[in-house]
N, CA, C and O of each residue as an XYZ file, in Angstrom:
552
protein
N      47.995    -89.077    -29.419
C      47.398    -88.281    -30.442
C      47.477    -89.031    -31.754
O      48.545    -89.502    -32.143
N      46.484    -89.129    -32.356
C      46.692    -89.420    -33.909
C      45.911    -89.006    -34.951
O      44.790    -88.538    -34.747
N      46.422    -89.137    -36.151
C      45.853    -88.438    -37.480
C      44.480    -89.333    -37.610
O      44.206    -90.350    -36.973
N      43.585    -88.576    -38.753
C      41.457    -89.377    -38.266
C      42.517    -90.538    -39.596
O      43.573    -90.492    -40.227
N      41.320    -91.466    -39.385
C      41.478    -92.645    -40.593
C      41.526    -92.297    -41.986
O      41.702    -91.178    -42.469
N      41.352    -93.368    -42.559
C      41.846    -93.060    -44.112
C      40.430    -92.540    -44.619
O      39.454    -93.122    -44.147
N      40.145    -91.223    -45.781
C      39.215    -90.764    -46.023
C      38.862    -91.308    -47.183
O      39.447    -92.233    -47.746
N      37.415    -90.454    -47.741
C      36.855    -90.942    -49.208
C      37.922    -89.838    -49.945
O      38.149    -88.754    -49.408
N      38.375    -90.124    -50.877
C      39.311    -89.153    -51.789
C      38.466    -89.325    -52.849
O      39.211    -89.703    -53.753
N      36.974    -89.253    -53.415
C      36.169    -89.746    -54.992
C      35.978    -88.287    -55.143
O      36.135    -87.807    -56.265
N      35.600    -87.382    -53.967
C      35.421    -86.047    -54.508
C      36.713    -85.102    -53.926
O      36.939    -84.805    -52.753
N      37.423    -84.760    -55.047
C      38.566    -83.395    -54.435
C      38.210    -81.870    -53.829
O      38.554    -80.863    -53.211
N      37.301    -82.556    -54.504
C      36.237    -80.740    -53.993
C      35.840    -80.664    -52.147
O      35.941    -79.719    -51.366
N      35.458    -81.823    -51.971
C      34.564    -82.170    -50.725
C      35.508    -81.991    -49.506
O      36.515    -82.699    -49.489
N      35.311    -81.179    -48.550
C      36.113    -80.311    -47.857
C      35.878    -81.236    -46.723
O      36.673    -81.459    -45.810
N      34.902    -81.663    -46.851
C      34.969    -82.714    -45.379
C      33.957    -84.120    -45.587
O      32.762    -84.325    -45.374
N      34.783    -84.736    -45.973
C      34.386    -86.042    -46.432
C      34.587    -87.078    -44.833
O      35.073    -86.835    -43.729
N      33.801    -88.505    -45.574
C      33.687    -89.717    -44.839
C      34.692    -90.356    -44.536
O      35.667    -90.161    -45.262
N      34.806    -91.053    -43.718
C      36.049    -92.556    -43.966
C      35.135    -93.320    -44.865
O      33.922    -93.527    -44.888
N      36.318    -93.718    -45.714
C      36.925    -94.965    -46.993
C      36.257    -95.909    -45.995
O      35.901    -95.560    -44.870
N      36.070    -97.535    -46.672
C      36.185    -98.492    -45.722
C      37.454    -99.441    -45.101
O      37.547   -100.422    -44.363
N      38.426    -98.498    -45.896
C      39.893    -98.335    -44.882
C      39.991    -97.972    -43.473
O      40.466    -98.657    -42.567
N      39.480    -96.801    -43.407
C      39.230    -95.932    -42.594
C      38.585    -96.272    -41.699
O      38.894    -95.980    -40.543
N      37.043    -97.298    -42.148
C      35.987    -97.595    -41.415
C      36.676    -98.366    -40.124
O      36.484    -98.254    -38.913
N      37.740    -99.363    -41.061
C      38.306   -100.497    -40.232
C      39.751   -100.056    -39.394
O      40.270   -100.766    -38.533
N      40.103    -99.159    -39.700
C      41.025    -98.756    -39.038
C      40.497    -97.879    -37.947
O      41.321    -97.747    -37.043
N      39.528    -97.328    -37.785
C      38.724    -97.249    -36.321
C      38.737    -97.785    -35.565
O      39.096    -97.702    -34.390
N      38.036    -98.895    -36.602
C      37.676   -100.242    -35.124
C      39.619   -100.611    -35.023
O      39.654   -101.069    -33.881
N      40.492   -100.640    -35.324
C      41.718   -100.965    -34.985
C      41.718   -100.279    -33.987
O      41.926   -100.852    -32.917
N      41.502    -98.925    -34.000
C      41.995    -97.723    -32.984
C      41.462    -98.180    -31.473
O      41.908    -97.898    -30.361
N      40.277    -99.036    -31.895
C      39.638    -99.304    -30.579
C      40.586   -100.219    -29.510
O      40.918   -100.021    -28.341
N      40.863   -101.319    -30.475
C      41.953   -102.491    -30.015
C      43.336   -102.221    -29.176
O      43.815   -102.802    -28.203
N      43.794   -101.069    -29.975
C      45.107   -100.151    -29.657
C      44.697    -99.577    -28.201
O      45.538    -99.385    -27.323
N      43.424    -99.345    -28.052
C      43.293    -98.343    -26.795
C      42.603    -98.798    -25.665
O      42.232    -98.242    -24.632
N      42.482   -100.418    -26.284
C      41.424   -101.030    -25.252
C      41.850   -101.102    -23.962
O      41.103   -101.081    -22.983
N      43.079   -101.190    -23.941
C      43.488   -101.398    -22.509
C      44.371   -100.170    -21.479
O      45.251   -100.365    -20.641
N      43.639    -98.698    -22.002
C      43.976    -97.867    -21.377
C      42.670    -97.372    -20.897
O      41.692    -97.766    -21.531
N      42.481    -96.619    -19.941
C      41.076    -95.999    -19.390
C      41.760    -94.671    -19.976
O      42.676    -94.033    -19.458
N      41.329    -94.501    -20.754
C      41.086    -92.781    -21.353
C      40.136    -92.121    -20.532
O      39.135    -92.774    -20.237
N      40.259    -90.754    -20.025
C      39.893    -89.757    -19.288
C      38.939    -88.807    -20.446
O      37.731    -88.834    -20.212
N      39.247    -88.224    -21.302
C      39.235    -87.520    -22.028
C      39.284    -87.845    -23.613
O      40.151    -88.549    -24.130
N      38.138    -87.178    -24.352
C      38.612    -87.565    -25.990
C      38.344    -86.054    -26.526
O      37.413    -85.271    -26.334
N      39.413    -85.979    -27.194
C      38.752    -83.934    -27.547
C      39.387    -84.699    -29.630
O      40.224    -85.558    -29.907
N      38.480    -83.842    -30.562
C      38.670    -83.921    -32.016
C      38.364    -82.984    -32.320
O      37.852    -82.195    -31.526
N      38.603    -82.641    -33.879
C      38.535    -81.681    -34.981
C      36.827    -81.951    -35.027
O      36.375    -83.004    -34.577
N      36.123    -81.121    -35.490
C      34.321    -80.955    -35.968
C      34.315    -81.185    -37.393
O      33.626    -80.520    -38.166
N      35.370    -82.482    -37.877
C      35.214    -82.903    -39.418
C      34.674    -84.232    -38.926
O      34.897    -84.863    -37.893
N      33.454    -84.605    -40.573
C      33.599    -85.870    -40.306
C      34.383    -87.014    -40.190
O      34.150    -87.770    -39.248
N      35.366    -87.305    -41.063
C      36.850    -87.953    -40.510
C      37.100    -87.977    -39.412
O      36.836    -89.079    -38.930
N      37.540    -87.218    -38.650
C      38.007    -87.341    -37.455
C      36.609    -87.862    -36.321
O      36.815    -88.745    -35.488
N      35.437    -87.282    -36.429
C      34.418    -88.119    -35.614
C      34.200    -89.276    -36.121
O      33.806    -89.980    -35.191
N      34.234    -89.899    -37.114
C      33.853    -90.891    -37.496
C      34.965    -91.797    -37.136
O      34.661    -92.982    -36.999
N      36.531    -91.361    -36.909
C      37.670    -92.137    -36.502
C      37.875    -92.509    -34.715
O      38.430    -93.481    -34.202
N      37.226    -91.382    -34.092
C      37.476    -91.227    -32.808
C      35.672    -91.944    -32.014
O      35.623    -91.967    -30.784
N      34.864    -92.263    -32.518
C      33.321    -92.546    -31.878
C      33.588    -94.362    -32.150
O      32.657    -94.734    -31.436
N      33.832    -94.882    -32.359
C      34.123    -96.127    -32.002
C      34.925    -96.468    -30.540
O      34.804    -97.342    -29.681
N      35.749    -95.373    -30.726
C      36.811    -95.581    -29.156
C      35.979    -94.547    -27.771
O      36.109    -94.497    -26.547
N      35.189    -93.895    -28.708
C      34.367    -92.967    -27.524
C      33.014    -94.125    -26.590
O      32.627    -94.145    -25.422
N      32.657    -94.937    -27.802
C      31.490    -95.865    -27.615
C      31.941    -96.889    -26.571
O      31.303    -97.377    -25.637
N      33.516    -97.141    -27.064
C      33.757    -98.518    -25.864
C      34.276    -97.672    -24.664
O      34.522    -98.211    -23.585
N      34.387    -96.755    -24.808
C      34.751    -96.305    -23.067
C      33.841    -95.263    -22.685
O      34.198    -94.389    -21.895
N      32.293    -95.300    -23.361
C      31.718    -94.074    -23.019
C      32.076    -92.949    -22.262
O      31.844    -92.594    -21.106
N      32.655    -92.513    -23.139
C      32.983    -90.540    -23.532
C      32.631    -90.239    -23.998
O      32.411    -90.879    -25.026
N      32.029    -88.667    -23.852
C      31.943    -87.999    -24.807
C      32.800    -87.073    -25.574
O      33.712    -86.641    -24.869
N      32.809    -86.683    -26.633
C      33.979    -86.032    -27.427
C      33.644    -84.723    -26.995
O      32.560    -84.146    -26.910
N      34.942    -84.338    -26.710
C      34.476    -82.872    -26.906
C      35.778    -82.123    -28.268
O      36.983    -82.370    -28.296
N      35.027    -81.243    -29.201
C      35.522    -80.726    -30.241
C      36.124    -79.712    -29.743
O      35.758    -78.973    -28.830
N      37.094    -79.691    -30.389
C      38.374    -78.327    -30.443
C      39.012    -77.876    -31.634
O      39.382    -78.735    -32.435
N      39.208    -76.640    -31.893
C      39.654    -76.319    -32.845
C      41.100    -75.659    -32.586
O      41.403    -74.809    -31.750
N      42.463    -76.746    -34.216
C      43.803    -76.558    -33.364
C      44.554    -75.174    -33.297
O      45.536    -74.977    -32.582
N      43.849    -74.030    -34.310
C      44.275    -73.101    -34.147
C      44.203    -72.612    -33.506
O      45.062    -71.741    -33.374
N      42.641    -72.760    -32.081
C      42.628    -71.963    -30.595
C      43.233    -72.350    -29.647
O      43.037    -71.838    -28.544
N      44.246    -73.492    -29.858
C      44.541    -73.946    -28.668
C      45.433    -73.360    -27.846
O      46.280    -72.658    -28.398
N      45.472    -73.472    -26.566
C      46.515    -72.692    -25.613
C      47.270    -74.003    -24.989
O      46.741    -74.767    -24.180
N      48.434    -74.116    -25.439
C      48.876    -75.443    -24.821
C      49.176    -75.793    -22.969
O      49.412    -76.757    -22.240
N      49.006    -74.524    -22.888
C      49.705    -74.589    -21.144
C      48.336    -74.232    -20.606
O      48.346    -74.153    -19.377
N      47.285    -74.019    -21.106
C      46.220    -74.484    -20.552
C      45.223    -75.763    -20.680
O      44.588    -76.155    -19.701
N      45.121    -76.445    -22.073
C      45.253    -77.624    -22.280
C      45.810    -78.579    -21.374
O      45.041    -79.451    -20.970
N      47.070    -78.590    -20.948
C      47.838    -79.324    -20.084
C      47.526    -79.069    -18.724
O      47.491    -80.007    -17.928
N      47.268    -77.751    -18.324
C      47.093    -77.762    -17.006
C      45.240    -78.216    -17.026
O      44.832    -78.734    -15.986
N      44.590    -78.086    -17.753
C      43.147    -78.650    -17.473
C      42.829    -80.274    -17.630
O      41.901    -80.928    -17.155
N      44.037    -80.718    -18.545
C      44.216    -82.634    -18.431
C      44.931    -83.602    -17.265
O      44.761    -84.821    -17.230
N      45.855    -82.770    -16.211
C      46.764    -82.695    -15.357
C      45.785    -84.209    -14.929
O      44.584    -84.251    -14.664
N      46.762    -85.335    -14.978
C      46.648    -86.559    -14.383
C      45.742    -87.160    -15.441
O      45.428    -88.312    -15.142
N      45.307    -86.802    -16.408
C      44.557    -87.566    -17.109
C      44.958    -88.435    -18.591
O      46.039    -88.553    -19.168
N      44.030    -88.801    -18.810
C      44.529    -90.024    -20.041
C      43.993    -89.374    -21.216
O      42.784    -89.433    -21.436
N      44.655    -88.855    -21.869
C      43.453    -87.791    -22.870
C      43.985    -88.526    -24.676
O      45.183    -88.708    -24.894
N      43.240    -88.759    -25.441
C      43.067    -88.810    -26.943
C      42.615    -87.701    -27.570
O      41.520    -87.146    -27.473
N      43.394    -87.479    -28.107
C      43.704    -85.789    -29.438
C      43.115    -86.679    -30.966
O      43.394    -87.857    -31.188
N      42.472    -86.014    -31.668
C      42.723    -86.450    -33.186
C      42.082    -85.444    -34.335
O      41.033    -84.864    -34.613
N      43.278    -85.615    -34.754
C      43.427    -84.349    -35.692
C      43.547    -84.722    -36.913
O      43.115    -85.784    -37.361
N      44.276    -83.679    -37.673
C      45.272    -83.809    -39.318
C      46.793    -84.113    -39.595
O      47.820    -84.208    -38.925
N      46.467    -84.205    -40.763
C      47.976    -84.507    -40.551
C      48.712    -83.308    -40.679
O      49.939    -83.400    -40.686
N      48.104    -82.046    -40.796
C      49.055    -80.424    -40.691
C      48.595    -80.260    -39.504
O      49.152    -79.258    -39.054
N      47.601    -80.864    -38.443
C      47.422    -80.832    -37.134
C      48.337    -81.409    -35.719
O      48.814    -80.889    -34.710
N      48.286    -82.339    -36.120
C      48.819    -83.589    -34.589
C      50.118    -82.937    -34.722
O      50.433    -81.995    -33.995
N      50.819    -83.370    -35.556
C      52.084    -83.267    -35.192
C      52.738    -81.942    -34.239
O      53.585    -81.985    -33.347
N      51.892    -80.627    -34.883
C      52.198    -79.210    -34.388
C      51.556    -79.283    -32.882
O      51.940    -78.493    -32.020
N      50.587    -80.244    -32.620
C      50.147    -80.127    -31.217
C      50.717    -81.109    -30.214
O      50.587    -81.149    -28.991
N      51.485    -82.012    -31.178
C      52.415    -82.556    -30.419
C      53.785    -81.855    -29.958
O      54.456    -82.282    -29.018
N      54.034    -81.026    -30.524
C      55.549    -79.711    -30.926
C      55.078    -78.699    -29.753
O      55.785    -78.075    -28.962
N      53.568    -78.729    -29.889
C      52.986    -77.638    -28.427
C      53.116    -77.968    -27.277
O      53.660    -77.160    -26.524
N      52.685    -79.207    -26.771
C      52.712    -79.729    -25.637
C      54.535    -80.405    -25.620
O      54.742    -81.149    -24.661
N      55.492    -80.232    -26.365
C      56.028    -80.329    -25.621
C      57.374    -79.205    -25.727
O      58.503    -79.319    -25.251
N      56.865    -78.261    -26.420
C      57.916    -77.068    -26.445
C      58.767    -76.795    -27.177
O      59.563    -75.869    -27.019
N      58.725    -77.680    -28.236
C      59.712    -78.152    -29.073
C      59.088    -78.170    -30.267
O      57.898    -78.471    -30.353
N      60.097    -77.732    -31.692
C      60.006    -77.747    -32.949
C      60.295    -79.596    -33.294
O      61.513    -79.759    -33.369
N      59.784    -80.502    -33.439
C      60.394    -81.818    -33.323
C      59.749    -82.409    -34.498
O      60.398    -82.840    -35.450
N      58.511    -82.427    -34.432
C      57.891    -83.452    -35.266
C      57.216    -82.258    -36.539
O      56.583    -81.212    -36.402
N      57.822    -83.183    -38.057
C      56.939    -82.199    -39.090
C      55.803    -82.653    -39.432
O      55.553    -83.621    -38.712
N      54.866    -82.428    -40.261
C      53.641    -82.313    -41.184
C      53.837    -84.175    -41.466
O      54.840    -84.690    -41.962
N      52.569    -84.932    -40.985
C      52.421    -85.875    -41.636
C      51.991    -85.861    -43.285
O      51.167    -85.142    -43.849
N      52.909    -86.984    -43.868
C      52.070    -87.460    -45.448
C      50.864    -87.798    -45.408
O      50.415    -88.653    -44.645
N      50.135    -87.068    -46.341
C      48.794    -86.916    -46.579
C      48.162    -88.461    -46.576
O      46.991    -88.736    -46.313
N      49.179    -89.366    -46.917
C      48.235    -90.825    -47.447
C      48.781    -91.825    -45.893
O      48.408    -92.967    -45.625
N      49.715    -90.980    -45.096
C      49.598    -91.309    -43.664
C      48.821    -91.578    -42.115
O      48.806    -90.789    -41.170
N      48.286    -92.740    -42.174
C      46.800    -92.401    -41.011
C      47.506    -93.143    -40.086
O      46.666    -93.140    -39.186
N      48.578    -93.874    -39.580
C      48.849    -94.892    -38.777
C      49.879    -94.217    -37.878
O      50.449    -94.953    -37.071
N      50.219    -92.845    -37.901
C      50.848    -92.624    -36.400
C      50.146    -92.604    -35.253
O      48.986    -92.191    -35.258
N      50.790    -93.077    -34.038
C      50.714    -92.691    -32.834
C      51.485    -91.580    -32.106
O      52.708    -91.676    -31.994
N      51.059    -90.912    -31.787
C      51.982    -90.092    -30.757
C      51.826    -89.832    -29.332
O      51.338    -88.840    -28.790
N      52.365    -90.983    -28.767
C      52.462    -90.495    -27.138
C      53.461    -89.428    -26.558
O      54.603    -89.239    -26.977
N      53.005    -88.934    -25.793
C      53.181    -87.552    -24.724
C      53.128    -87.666    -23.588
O      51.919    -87.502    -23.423
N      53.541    -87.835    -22.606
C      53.450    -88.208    -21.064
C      54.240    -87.201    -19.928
O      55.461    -87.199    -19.771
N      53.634    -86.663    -19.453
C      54.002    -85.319    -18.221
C      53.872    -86.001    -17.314
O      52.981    -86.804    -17.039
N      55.420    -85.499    -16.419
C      55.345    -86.199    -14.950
C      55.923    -85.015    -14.239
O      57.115    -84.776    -14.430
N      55.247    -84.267    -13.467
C      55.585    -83.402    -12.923
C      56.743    -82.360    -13.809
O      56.180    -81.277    -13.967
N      57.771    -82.339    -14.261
C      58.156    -81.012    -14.724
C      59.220    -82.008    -16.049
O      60.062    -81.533    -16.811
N      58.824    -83.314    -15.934
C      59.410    -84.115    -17.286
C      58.696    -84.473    -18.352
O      57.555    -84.878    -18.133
N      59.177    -84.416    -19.732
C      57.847    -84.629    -20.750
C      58.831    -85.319    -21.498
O      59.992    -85.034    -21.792
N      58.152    -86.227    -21.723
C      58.671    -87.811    -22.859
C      57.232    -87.685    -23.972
O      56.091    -87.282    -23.749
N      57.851    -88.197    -25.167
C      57.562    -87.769    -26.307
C      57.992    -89.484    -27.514
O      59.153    -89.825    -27.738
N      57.047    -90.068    -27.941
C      57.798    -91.402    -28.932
C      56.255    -90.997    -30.292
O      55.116    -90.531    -30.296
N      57.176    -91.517    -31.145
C      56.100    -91.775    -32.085
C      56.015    -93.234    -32.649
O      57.048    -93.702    -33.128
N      55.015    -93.904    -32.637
C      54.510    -95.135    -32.830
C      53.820    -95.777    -34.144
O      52.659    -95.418    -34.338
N      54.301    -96.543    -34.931
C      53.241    -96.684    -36.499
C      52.535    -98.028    -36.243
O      52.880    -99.198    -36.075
N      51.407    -97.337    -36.288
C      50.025    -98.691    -35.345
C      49.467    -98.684    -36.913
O      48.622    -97.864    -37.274
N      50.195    -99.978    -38.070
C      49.575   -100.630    -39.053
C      48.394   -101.579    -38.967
O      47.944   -102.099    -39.988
C-alpha cells in the first residue's frame, strides 16, 4: 500500500489537484519498485493524485484500476475477495495507514506527514498469519 505522489500545492483551495513534477517522477519510480512483482489487482482513491500515481504501474502490468472509497471498506471482505492475490492499495496519508491497521487488526500505524509520499507498506496473509513492515522507497 502506499500514499499517491507528491501533489501541486499552488492552489490551497483545490480539493483535488495534479502531481507536482515530483510526483510525476516518483510514479515512474513506483513502476521500478513493482516491476518485478506480478500484481493481481490495483484498487485507488477517485482523486487525481492517486490515479495519476497508480496508471503508470497499471500501464506496465495492464490492469485496470478499480476505485474504492476508504470509508466503505469492509476489511474481512476485502481480504477474503484478494485471497492469494498480489493487490496495490493507494491512498492518503489519513488513508493507508488506517487500512493498513484494518487488514491487520491492529491500532499500529498513525497518520502519515502530509509532505510524506515515500512509504511502503507491505501486508502479507498466510493462512491465519499476517506480517506487516513499513518500507521508505526514496
Amino acid at each position: 500500500m502506499i500514499r499517491h505522489a507528491e501533489k501541486d500545492r499552488s492552489d490551497a483551495k483545490n480539493r483535488n489537484p495534479e502531481l507536482n513534477d515530483l510526483g510525476k517522477k516518483r510514479a515512474l519510480k513506483w513502476v521500478q519498485v513493482f516491476k518485478n512483482i506480478e500484481l493481481d489487482k490495483i484498487y485507488s482513491t477517485n482523486y487525481n493524485r492517486t490515479i495519476q500515481t497508480v496508471t503508470p504501474i497499471s500501464e506496465e502490468n495492464n490492469l485496470d484500476v478499480s476505485i474504492y472509497s476508504p470509508s466503505k471498506i469492509n476489511y474481512k471482505n476485502f481480504i477474503s475477495e484478494n485471497i492469494g492475490a498480489k493487490v496495490l492499495v493507494v491512498g492518503h496519508s489519513n488513508t493507508i495507514p488506517f487500512f493498513v491497521n484494518g487488514l491487520i487488526n491492529k491500532e499500529f500505524y498513525k497518520q502519515i506527514d502530509d509532505l510524506n509520499n515515500s512509504n511502503l507498506y507491505i501486508v502479507s496473509m498466510c493462512n491465519s498469519k499476517i506480517t506487516h513492515k513499513l518500507i521508505k522507497v526514496d
